[in-house]
Short mmCIF file of C-alpha atoms in Angstrom, two decimals:
data_model
loop_
_atom_site.label_atom_id
_atom_site.label_comp_id
_atom_site.label_asym_id
_atom_site.label_seq_id
_atom_site.Cartn_x
_atom_site.Cartn_y
_atom_site.Cartn_z
CA UNK A 1 -0.01 -0.01 0.02
CA UNK A 2 2.88 2.38 0.85
CA UNK A 3 4.38 1.95 -2.65
CA UNK A 4 1.02 2.66 -4.24
CA UNK A 5 0.57 5.88 -2.24
CA UNK A 6 4.08 6.99 -3.14
CA UNK A 7 3.32 6.26 -6.80
CA UNK A 8 0.12 8.35 -6.73
CA UNK A 9 1.96 11.26 -4.99
CA UNK A 10 4.69 11.25 -7.68
CA UNK A 11 2.07 10.95 -10.43
CA UNK A 12 0.20 13.98 -9.07
CA UNK A 13 3.40 15.97 -8.67
CA UNK A 14 4.42 15.09 -12.19
CA UNK A 15 1.15 16.48 -13.47
CA UNK A 16 1.68 19.64 -11.40
CA UNK A 17 5.22 20.03 -12.72
CA UNK A 18 4.03 19.53 -16.29
CA UNK A 19 1.29 22.11 -15.82
CA UNK A 20 3.63 24.55 -14.15
CA UNK A 21 6.25 24.13 -16.85
CA UNK A 22 3.69 24.70 -19.59
CA UNK A 23 2.18 27.75 -18.01
CA UNK A 24 5.44 29.40 -17.01
CA UNK A 25 7.06 28.64 -20.44
CA UNK A 26 4.03 29.99 -22.27
CA UNK A 27 3.49 33.07 -20.13
CA UNK A 28 7.15 34.10 -20.12
CA UNK A 29 8.55 33.61 -23.65
CA UNK A 30 11.98 34.29 -24.94
CA UNK A 31 12.77 33.30 -28.55
CA UNK A 32 14.41 29.88 -28.59
CA UNK A 33 14.69 29.88 -24.81
CA UNK A 34 12.55 28.36 -22.06
CA UNK A 35 14.30 28.95 -18.77
CA UNK A 36 11.21 28.08 -16.70
CA UNK A 37 11.14 24.64 -18.32
CA UNK A 38 14.64 24.06 -16.94
CA UNK A 39 13.61 25.46 -13.59
CA UNK A 40 10.78 22.91 -13.46
CA UNK A 41 13.18 20.15 -14.66
CA UNK A 42 15.47 20.62 -11.66
CA UNK A 43 12.52 20.81 -9.21
CA UNK A 44 11.14 17.59 -10.68
CA UNK A 45 14.58 15.99 -10.52
CA UNK A 46 14.76 16.73 -6.81
CA UNK A 47 11.23 15.90 -5.84
CA UNK A 48 10.14 13.10 -8.13
CA UNK A 49 13.28 11.71 -9.76
CA UNK A 50 14.53 11.09 -13.29
CA UNK A 51 11.68 9.04 -14.79
CA UNK A 52 8.84 11.20 -13.52
CA UNK A 53 10.86 14.34 -14.32
CA UNK A 54 11.34 13.07 -17.87
CA UNK A 55 7.57 12.46 -18.12
CA UNK A 56 6.75 15.96 -16.87
CA UNK A 57 9.14 17.51 -19.38
CA UNK A 58 7.71 15.34 -22.21
CA UNK A 59 4.16 16.38 -21.37
CA UNK A 60 5.15 20.06 -21.11
CA UNK A 61 6.98 19.85 -24.46
CA UNK A 62 4.02 18.23 -26.16
CA UNK A 63 1.65 20.82 -24.78
CA UNK A 64 3.97 23.57 -25.99
CA UNK A 65 4.00 21.95 -29.43
CA UNK A 66 0.24 22.07 -29.47
CA UNK A 67 0.50 25.87 -29.15
CA UNK A 68 2.69 26.18 -32.23
CA UNK A 69 6.20 25.48 -31.05
CA UNK A 70 8.47 23.09 -33.00
CA UNK A 71 9.77 19.72 -31.87
CA UNK A 72 12.50 21.72 -30.05
CA UNK A 73 9.98 22.10 -27.25
CA UNK A 74 10.32 18.37 -26.51
CA UNK A 75 13.91 17.83 -27.52
CA UNK A 76 15.09 20.78 -25.38
CA UNK A 77 13.35 19.50 -22.27
CA UNK A 78 13.54 15.75 -21.87
CA UNK A 79 17.25 14.97 -21.95
CA UNK A 80 18.09 17.57 -19.32
CA UNK A 81 15.17 16.54 -17.15
CA UNK A 82 16.25 12.88 -17.14
CA UNK A 83 19.97 13.57 -16.69
CA UNK A 84 19.26 16.05 -13.92
CA UNK A 85 17.25 13.54 -11.95
CA UNK A 86 19.61 10.68 -12.66
CA UNK A 87 22.73 12.57 -11.51
CA UNK A 88 20.85 13.91 -8.45
CA UNK A 89 19.89 10.40 -7.41
CA UNK A 90 23.25 8.80 -8.24
CA UNK A 91 25.11 11.49 -6.25
CA UNK A 92 23.05 10.85 -3.13
CA UNK A 93 20.99 14.02 -3.44
CA UNK A 94 23.58 16.64 -4.26
CA UNK A 95 21.79 19.63 -5.78
CA UNK A 96 24.79 20.73 -7.83
CA UNK A 97 24.61 17.41 -9.69
CA UNK A 98 21.03 18.13 -10.68
CA UNK A 99 22.14 21.48 -11.99
CA UNK A 100 25.05 19.98 -13.94
CA UNK A 101 22.70 17.33 -15.34
CA UNK A 102 20.22 20.00 -16.48
CA UNK A 103 22.87 22.19 -18.08
CA UNK A 104 24.76 19.35 -19.76
CA UNK A 105 21.62 17.45 -20.76
CA UNK A 106 19.83 20.40 -22.23
CA UNK A 107 22.59 22.89 -22.99
CA UNK A 108 24.80 20.42 -24.79
CA UNK A 109 23.15 17.00 -25.46
CA UNK A 110 19.66 18.32 -26.41
CA UNK A 111 21.24 21.04 -28.53
CA UNK A 112 23.27 18.46 -30.47
CA UNK A 113 20.27 16.16 -30.82
CA UNK A 114 18.19 19.13 -32.12
CA UNK A 115 20.54 19.74 -35.00
CA UNK A 116 19.71 16.70 -37.18
CA UNK A 117 16.01 16.85 -36.29
CA UNK A 118 15.68 20.49 -37.32
CA UNK A 119 17.99 20.17 -40.35
CA UNK A 120 16.45 17.05 -41.85
CA UNK A 121 12.92 16.91 -40.48
CA UNK A 122 12.16 20.60 -40.66
CA UNK A 123 14.54 21.37 -43.58
CA UNK A 124 16.29 24.21 -41.82
CA UNK A 125 19.58 25.46 -43.21
CA UNK A 126 21.75 25.05 -40.07
CA UNK A 127 25.45 25.55 -40.51
CA UNK A 128 26.79 23.59 -37.54
CA UNK A 129 25.73 20.78 -35.13
CA UNK A 130 26.57 23.30 -32.41
CA UNK A 131 23.94 25.80 -33.70
CA UNK A 132 21.58 25.47 -30.70
CA UNK A 133 24.15 25.45 -27.91
CA UNK A 134 24.26 29.30 -27.61
CA UNK A 135 20.48 29.36 -26.95
CA UNK A 136 20.06 26.14 -24.96
CA UNK A 137 23.04 26.47 -22.56
CA UNK A 138 22.20 29.90 -21.10
CA UNK A 139 18.49 29.05 -20.91
CA UNK A 140 19.17 25.82 -19.02
CA UNK A 141 21.69 27.56 -16.74
CA UNK A 142 19.29 30.40 -15.90
CA UNK A 143 16.47 27.96 -15.13
CA UNK A 144 18.66 25.60 -13.10
CA UNK A 145 20.05 28.51 -11.04
CA UNK A 146 16.50 29.78 -10.42
CA UNK A 147 15.66 26.33 -9.08
CA UNK A 148 18.69 26.50 -6.78
CA UNK A 149 17.40 29.81 -5.40
CA UNK A 150 13.90 28.40 -4.77
CA UNK A 151 15.19 25.18 -3.22
CA UNK A 152 17.57 27.23 -1.07
CA UNK A 153 14.68 29.28 0.19
CA UNK A 154 12.71 26.12 0.95
CA UNK A 155 15.71 24.73 2.92
CA UNK A 156 16.13 28.04 4.81
CA UNK A 157 12.41 28.05 5.70
CA UNK A 158 12.74 24.48 6.99
CA UNK A 159 10.17 22.95 4.67
CA UNK A 160 12.45 21.25 2.10
CA UNK A 161 13.18 18.12 4.16
CA UNK A 162 9.54 17.91 5.22
CA UNK A 163 8.45 17.98 1.62
CA UNK A 164 10.92 15.28 0.60
CA UNK A 165 9.86 13.07 3.52
CA UNK A 166 6.15 13.60 2.75
CA UNK A 167 6.62 12.61 -0.89
CA UNK A 168 8.60 9.48 0.01
CA UNK A 169 6.57 8.25 2.97
#
C-alpha cells in the first residue's frame, strides 16, 4: 500500500510540474529559450526523480508543441530533465549534480540532438551541429540557477526536508 501511495503522489506531482512548466514557459517567452522549463526540470529531478521528471518534461513539451512550437519544445526539455534527476539520485541528493545534469543534458546534449532533427525533419539550413548550444546552454543555466534559489529558500524556511519526507513516505 505504501508503494502505491508513493506512486500516486509522484504521479500527481508530475502532473503539477508539467502544468507549471507549460504555464510558465508559455506566459514568459523568450525566442528559442525556455528557462522556466529548466527550472521545473530541476525541481522535478529533486522531488520526483529522473523518470517522473522526464515524463513531466515530455508532457510540457508536447503541450507547448500544441501551441505552435516546434519539436524543439520536446527535445530541449527531456534529456536535461532525465539527466538532472539521474545525476541527483546517483550523487546521493547533491543539488549541484542536478544543476550539472540539466545544463549538460539540455545545454549540450539536447542542442546536439536538435541539429539533425531540425535540419532534416524541418529542412532548416543550419550551418553547424553546435547551432543550438548558444541558446540552450544559457537558458538551461538560468532555469537551473533559479531552481537553486527556490530550493535554497525552501531549505532556509525548514520545509524542504519535510516535503521530501512527505513525498517518500
